[in-house]
Amino acid sequence: MTNSTLVTVCDKCLRASCWNGEFMCDQAQSAGVIYAKMDDLIDLDLEHWSHWLSKEDYQIMQITGRVLEE
């Protein structure tokens, strides 16, 4: 996984946690989805990067100890 990996995010607030239904924004009911690069999400600093990972990616990172470059 690289920082140019695409992440599914809410098109209103640009947060994956909103699109995943964890912490929904005020416009979530009418929101759609877009794909954003991890590089851009890191620059925005709207949420912790762990929200951008699939369950499988997160498990691999826990096993290998590998973390996302910031």
N, CA, C and O atoms as a Tinker XYZ file with bonds, in Angstrom:
   280  protein
     1  N      0.844000   -1.167000    0.000000    73     2
     2  CA     0.000000    0.000000    0.000000    64     1     3
     3  C      0.896000    1.238000    0.000000    63     2     4     5
     4  O      1.831000    1.337000    0.793000    81     3
     5  N      0.600000    2.177000   -0.895000    73     3     6
     6  CA     1.363000    3.413000   -0.972000    64     5     7
     7  C      0.463000    4.579000   -0.602000    63     6     8     9
     8  O     -0.754000    4.431000   -0.491000    81     7
     9  N      1.077000    5.742000   -0.413000    73     7    10
    10  CA     0.293000    6.923000   -0.074000    64     9    11
    11  C     -0.540000    7.422000   -1.246000    63    10    12    13
    12  O     -1.368000    8.317000   -1.074000    81    11
    13  N     -0.334000    6.855000   -2.450000    73    11    14
    14  CA    -1.174000    7.222000   -3.593000    64    13    15
    15  C     -2.352000    6.255000   -3.749000    63    14    16    17
    16  O     -3.125000    6.363000   -4.701000    81    15
    17  N     -2.485000    5.325000   -2.826000    73    15    18
    18  CA    -3.620000    4.402000   -2.824000    64    17    19
    19  C     -4.922000    5.193000   -2.707000    63    18    20    21
    20  O     -4.998000    6.165000   -1.955000    81    19
    21  N     -5.938000    4.774000   -3.449000    73    19    22
    22  CA    -7.228000    5.457000   -3.396000    64    21    23
    23  C     -8.069000    4.942000   -2.236000    63    22    24    25
    24  O     -8.105000    3.744000   -1.956000    81    23
    25  N     -8.742000    5.871000   -1.570000    73    23    26
    26  CA    -9.569000    5.575000   -0.410000    64    25    27
    27  C    -10.991000    6.060000   -0.703000    63    26    28    29
    28  O    -11.173000    7.146000   -1.252000    81    27
    29  N    -11.983000    5.273000   -0.347000    73    27    30
    30  CA   -13.381000    5.661000   -0.507000    64    29    31
    31  C    -13.767000    6.597000    0.629000    63    30    32    33
    32  O    -13.644000    6.243000    1.802000    81    31
    33  N    -14.239000    7.806000    0.275000    73    31    34
    34  CA   -14.616000    8.798000    1.287000    64    33    35
    35  C    -15.955000    9.439000    0.933000    63    34    36    37
    36  O    -16.404000    9.369000   -0.211000    81    35
    37  N    -16.577000   10.055000    1.909000    73    35    38
    38  CA   -17.804000   10.834000    1.723000    64    37    39
    39  C    -17.490000   12.038000    0.835000    63    38    40    41
    40  O    -16.472000   12.699000    1.038000    81    39
    41  N    -18.344000   12.332000   -0.143000    73    39    42
    42  CA   -18.063000   13.457000   -1.039000    64    41    43
    43  C    -18.380000   14.818000   -0.416000    63    42    44    45
    44  O    -18.061000   15.851000   -1.004000    81    43
    45  N    -18.995000   14.831000    0.752000    73    43    46
    46  CA   -19.309000   16.096000    1.432000    64    45    47
    47  C    -18.217000   16.502000    2.421000    63    46    48    49
    48  O    -17.787000   17.655000    2.432000    81    47
    49  N    -17.763000   15.549000    3.259000    73    47    50
    50  CA   -16.796000   15.888000    4.312000    64    49    51
    51  C    -15.408000   15.306000    4.071000    63    50    52    53
    52  O    -14.466000   15.625000    4.796000    81    51
    53  N    -15.280000   14.463000    3.069000    73    51    54
    54  CA   -14.000000   13.837000    2.698000    64    53    55
    55  C    -13.431000   12.938000    3.789000    63    54    56    57
    56  O    -12.214000   12.833000    3.946000    81    55
    57  N    -14.319000   12.290000    4.543000    73    55    58
    58  CA   -13.875000   11.376000    5.591000    64    57    59
    59  C    -14.352000    9.955000    5.291000    63    58    60    61
    60  O    -15.508000    9.735000    4.930000    81    59
    61  N    -13.440000    9.002000    5.447000    73    59    62
    62  CA   -13.797000    7.593000    5.273000    64    61    63
    63  C    -14.679000    7.121000    6.423000    63    62    64    65
    64  O    -15.560000    6.284000    6.230000    81    63
    65  N    -14.445000    7.655000    7.613000    73    63    66
    66  CA   -15.241000    7.243000    8.771000    64    65    67
    67  C    -16.711000    7.599000    8.586000    63    66    68    69
    68  O    -17.585000    6.902000    9.102000    81    67
    69  N    -16.992000    8.668000    7.863000    73    67    70
    70  CA   -18.381000    9.037000    7.561000    64    69    71
    71  C    -18.968000    8.048000    6.563000    63    70    72    73
    72  O    -20.053000    7.509000    6.778000    81    71
    73  N    -18.256000    7.814000    5.482000    73    71    74
    74  CA   -18.767000    6.898000    4.452000    64    73    75
    75  C    -18.978000    5.495000    5.020000    63    74    76    77
    76  O    -19.902000    4.791000    4.614000    81    75
    77  N    -18.119000    5.089000    5.961000    73    75    78
    78  CA   -18.234000    3.770000    6.580000    64    77    79
    79  C    -19.312000    3.721000    7.662000    63    78    80    81
    80  O    -19.587000    2.652000    8.207000    81    79
    81  N    -19.928000    4.865000    7.982000    73    79    82
    82  CA   -21.011000    4.914000    8.956000    64    81    83
    83  C    -20.562000    4.970000   10.399000    63    82    84    85
    84  O    -21.373000    4.747000   11.299000    81    83
    85  N    -19.297000    5.260000   10.650000    73    83    86
    86  CA   -18.789000    5.320000   12.021000    64    85    87
    87  C    -19.077000    6.670000   12.673000    63    86    88    89
    88  O    -19.650000    6.724000   13.761000    81    87
    89  N    -18.681000    7.760000   12.015000    73    87    90
    90  CA   -18.870000    9.127000   12.509000    64    89    91
    91  C    -19.433000    9.940000   11.349000    63    90    92    93
    92  O    -18.676000   10.481000   10.543000    81    91
    93  N    -20.739000   10.025000   11.265000    73    91    94
    94  CA   -21.381000   10.608000   10.091000    64    93    95
    95  C    -21.484000   12.131000   10.189000    63    94    96    97
    96  O    -21.772000   12.686000   11.250000    81    95
    97  N    -21.238000   12.795000    9.044000    73    95    98
    98  CA   -21.327000   14.250000    8.984000    64    97    99
    99  C    -22.794000   14.675000    8.868000    63    98   100   101
   100  O    -23.675000   13.836000    8.681000    81    99
   101  N    -23.047000   15.977000    8.980000    73    99   102
   102  CA   -24.413000   16.506000    8.912000    64   101   103
   103  C    -25.062000   16.295000    7.549000    63   102   104   105
   104  O    -26.289000   16.291000    7.446000    81   103
   105  N    -24.260000   16.122000    6.506000    73   103   106
   106  CA   -24.790000   15.957000    5.157000    64   105   107
   107  C    -24.742000   14.505000    4.676000    63   106   108   109
   108  O    -24.916000   14.239000    3.486000    81   107
   109  N    -24.510000   13.585000    5.576000    73   107   110
   110  CA   -24.325000   12.175000    5.216000    64   109   111
   111  C    -25.530000   11.579000    4.483000    63   110   112   113
   112  O    -25.363000   10.740000    3.598000    81   111
   113  N    -26.729000   12.003000    4.844000    73   111   114
   114  CA   -27.937000   11.435000    4.228000    64   113   115
   115  C    -27.987000   11.670000    2.720000    63   114   116   117
   116  O    -28.503000   10.836000    1.977000    81   115
   117  N    -27.453000   12.804000    2.269000    73   115   118
   118  CA   -27.485000   13.133000    0.838000    64   117   119
   119  C    -26.124000   12.953000    0.168000    63   118   120   121
   120  O    -25.957000   13.293000   -1.003000    81   119
   121  N    -25.168000   12.427000    0.899000    73   119   122
   122  CA   -23.797000   12.311000    0.387000    64   121   123
   123  C    -23.634000   11.152000   -0.585000    63   122   124   125
   124  O    -24.387000   10.178000   -0.575000    81   123
   125  N    -22.633000   11.300000   -1.410000    73   123   126
   126  CA   -22.217000   10.235000   -2.309000    64   125   127
   127  C    -20.823000    9.785000   -1.917000    63   126   128   129
   128  O    -20.375000    9.996000   -0.791000    81   127
   129  N    -20.156000    9.168000   -2.858000    73   127   130
   130  CA   -18.820000    8.653000   -2.582000    64   129   131
   131  C    -17.863000    9.160000   -3.651000    63   130   132   133
   132  O    -18.229000    9.302000   -4.818000    81   131
   133  N    -16.632000    9.431000   -3.233000    73   131   134
   134  CA   -15.549000    9.723000   -4.166000    64   133   135
   135  C    -14.329000    8.944000   -3.696000    63   134   136   137
   136  O    -14.309000    8.399000   -2.592000    81   135
   137  N    -13.330000    8.901000   -4.538000    73   135   138
   138  CA   -12.073000    8.247000   -4.191000    64   137   139
   139  C    -11.003000    9.315000   -4.083000    63   138   140   141
   140  O    -10.816000   10.111000   -5.004000    81   139
   141  N    -10.297000    9.334000   -2.953000    73   139   142
   142  CA    -9.243000   10.314000   -2.714000    64   141   143
   143  C     -7.924000    9.589000   -2.476000    63   142   144   145
   144  O     -7.903000    8.487000   -1.928000    81   143
   145  N     -6.825000   10.215000   -2.892000    73   143   146
   146  CA    -5.501000    9.639000   -2.653000    64   145   147
   147  C     -5.120000    9.825000   -1.188000    63   146   148   149
   148  O     -5.442000   10.844000   -0.577000    81   147
   149  N     -4.431000    8.833000   -0.634000    73   147   150
   150  CA    -3.965000    8.939000    0.745000    64   149   151
   151  C     -3.109000   10.186000    0.936000    63   150   152   153
   152  O     -3.199000   10.837000    1.977000    81   151
   153  N     -2.273000   10.532000   -0.055000    73   151   154
   154  CA    -1.450000   11.748000    0.030000    64   153   155
   155  C     -2.314000   12.968000    0.335000    63   154   156   157
   156  O     -1.987000   13.767000    1.213000    81   155
   157  N     -3.414000   13.104000   -0.394000    73   155   158
   158  CA    -4.297000   14.255000   -0.208000    64   157   159
   159  C     -4.975000   14.217000    1.157000    63   158   160   161
   160  O     -5.130000   15.254000    1.802000    81   159
   161  N     -5.378000   13.031000    1.599000    73   159   162
   162  CA    -6.028000   12.900000    2.904000    64   161   163
   163  C     -5.056000   13.198000    4.039000    63   162   164   165
   164  O     -5.445000   13.770000    5.057000    81   163
   165  N     -3.803000   12.816000    3.868000    73   163   166
   166  CA    -2.780000   13.135000    4.872000    64   165   167
   167  C     -2.634000   14.645000    4.984000    63   166   168   169
   168  O     -2.561000   15.184000    6.088000    81   167
   169  N     -2.592000   15.332000    3.840000    73   167   170
   170  CA    -2.470000   16.794000    3.837000    64   169   171
   171  C     -3.670000   17.463000    4.509000    63   170   172   173
   172  O     -3.503000   18.445000    5.231000    81   171
   173  N     -4.871000   16.943000    4.279000    73   171   174
   174  CA    -6.078000   17.517000    4.876000    64   173   175
   175  C     -6.137000   17.304000    6.385000    63   174   176   177
   176  O     -6.660000   18.151000    7.108000    81   175
   177  N     -5.602000   16.174000    6.870000    73   175   178
   178  CA    -5.541000   15.850000    8.298000    64   177   179
   179  C     -6.919000   15.934000    8.978000    63   178   180   181
   180  O     -7.061000   16.537000   10.042000    81   179
   181  N     -7.921000   15.322000    8.351000    73   179   182
   182  CA    -9.282000   15.357000    8.883000    64   181   183
   183  C     -9.599000   14.204000    9.835000    63   182   184   185
   184  O    -10.510000   14.307000   10.658000    81   183
   185  N     -8.851000   13.113000    9.723000    73   183   186
   186  CA    -9.109000   11.952000   10.571000    64   185   187
   187  C     -7.860000   11.073000   10.619000    63   186   188   189
   188  O     -6.943000   11.236000    9.814000    81   187
   189  N     -7.836000   10.161000   11.552000    73   187   190
   190  CA    -6.710000    9.231000   11.676000    64   189   191
   191  C     -6.684000    8.293000   10.479000    63   190   192   193
   192  O     -7.732000    7.861000    9.998000    81   191
   193  N     -5.498000    7.983000   10.003000    73   191   194
   194  CA    -5.342000    7.156000    8.800000    64   193   195
   195  C     -5.924000    5.752000    8.946000    63   194   196   197
   196  O     -6.202000    5.108000    7.935000    81   195
   197  N     -6.112000    5.267000   10.138000    73   195   198
   198  CA    -6.641000    3.910000   10.306000    64   197   199
   199  C     -8.050000    3.767000    9.717000    63   198   200   201
   200  O     -8.475000    2.653000    9.411000    81   199
   201  N     -8.774000    4.867000    9.555000    73   199   202
   202  CA   -10.107000    4.817000    8.941000    64   201   203
   203  C    -10.039000    4.532000    7.445000    63   202   204   205
   204  O    -11.049000    4.171000    6.841000    81   203
   205  N     -8.877000    4.686000    6.845000    73   203   206
   206  CA    -8.722000    4.518000    5.397000    64   205   207
   207  C     -8.420000    3.088000    5.005000    63   206   208   209
   208  O     -8.379000    2.776000    3.814000    81   207
   209  N     -8.207000    2.212000    5.968000    73   207   210
   210  CA    -7.760000    0.852000    5.682000    64   209   211
   211  C     -8.915000   -0.138000    5.677000    63   210   212   213
   212  O     -9.900000    0.021000    6.399000    81   211
   213  N     -8.769000   -1.155000    4.851000    73   211   214
   214  CA    -9.705000   -2.270000    4.928000    64   213   215
   215  C     -9.347000   -3.103000    6.157000    63   214   216   217
   216  O     -8.254000   -2.965000    6.705000    81   215
   217  N    -10.245000   -3.948000    6.581000    73   215   218
   218  CA    -9.974000   -4.813000    7.723000    64   217   219
   219  C     -8.738000   -5.675000    7.463000    63   218   220   221
   220  O     -7.925000   -5.892000    8.361000    81   219
   221  N     -8.603000   -6.168000    6.222000    73   219   222
   222  CA    -7.460000   -7.011000    5.861000    64   221   223
   223  C     -6.149000   -6.224000    5.924000    63   222   224   225
   224  O     -5.147000   -6.724000    6.436000    81   223
   225  N     -6.156000   -4.987000    5.400000    73   223   226
   226  CA    -4.959000   -4.147000    5.454000    64   225   227
   227  C     -4.545000   -3.895000    6.895000    63   226   228   229
   228  O     -3.361000   -3.956000    7.227000    81   227
   229  N     -5.528000   -3.609000    7.757000    73   227   230
   230  CA    -5.243000   -3.320000    9.151000    64   229   231
   231  C     -4.640000   -4.539000    9.848000    63   230   232   233
   232  O     -3.699000   -4.403000   10.629000    81   231
   233  N     -5.175000   -5.722000    9.571000    73   231   234
   234  CA    -4.639000   -6.945000   10.171000    64   233   235
   235  C     -3.208000   -7.198000    9.708000    63   234   236   237
   236  O     -2.359000   -7.593000   10.506000    81   235
   237  N     -2.937000   -6.974000    8.424000    73   235   238
   238  CA    -1.575000   -7.148000    7.903000    64   237   239
   239  C     -0.623000   -6.192000    8.603000    63   238   240   241
   240  O      0.488000   -6.579000    8.965000    81   239
   241  N     -1.044000   -4.949000    8.798000    73   239   242
   242  CA    -0.187000   -3.972000    9.467000    64   241   243
   243  C      0.077000   -4.367000   10.914000    63   242   244   245
   244  O      1.182000   -4.165000   11.418000    81   243
   245  N     -0.931000   -4.933000   11.592000    73   243   246
   246  CA    -0.733000   -5.372000   12.970000    64   245   247
   247  C      0.264000   -6.525000   13.033000    63   246   248   249
   248  O      1.107000   -6.573000   13.928000    81   247
   249  N      0.169000   -7.442000   12.094000    73   247   250
   250  CA     1.054000   -8.610000   12.082000    64   249   251
   251  C      2.481000   -8.218000   11.731000    63   250   252   253
   252  O      3.430000   -8.674000   12.370000    81   251
   253  N      2.635000   -7.370000   10.714000    73   251   254
   254  CA     3.973000   -7.024000   10.225000    64   253   255
   255  C      4.603000   -5.865000   10.980000    63   254   256   257
   256  O      5.817000   -5.670000   10.918000    81   255
   257  N      3.786000   -5.092000   11.693000    73   255   258
   258  CA     4.305000   -3.919000   12.383000    64   257   259
   259  C      4.541000   -2.744000   11.447000    63   258   260   261
   260  O      5.104000   -1.724000   11.846000    81   259
   261  N      4.110000   -2.891000   10.208000    73   259   262
   262  CA     4.308000   -1.841000    9.209000    64   261   263
   263  C      3.289000   -0.727000    9.435000    63   262   264   265
   264  O      2.112000   -0.995000    9.674000    81   263
   265  N      3.743000    0.515000    9.360000    73   263   266
   266  CA     2.839000    1.651000    9.518000    64   265   267
   267  C      2.891000    2.537000    8.283000    63   266   268   269
   268  O      3.852000    2.499000    7.515000    81   267
   269  N      1.859000    3.323000    8.109000    73   267   270
   270  CA     1.774000    4.243000    6.989000    64   269   271
   271  C      2.778000    5.371000    7.173000    63   270   272   273
   272  O      2.908000    5.918000    8.269000    81   271
   273  N      3.482000    5.716000    6.115000    73   271   274
   274  CA     4.420000    6.832000    6.181000    64   273   275
   275  C      3.640000    8.120000    6.289000    63   274   276   277
   276  O      2.662000    8.324000    5.571000    81   275
   277  N      4.077000    9.007000    7.202000    73   275   278
   278  CA     3.380000   10.293000    7.347000    64   277   279
   279  C      4.282000   11.405000    6.906000    63   278   280
   280  O      3.889000   12.571000    6.947000    81   279
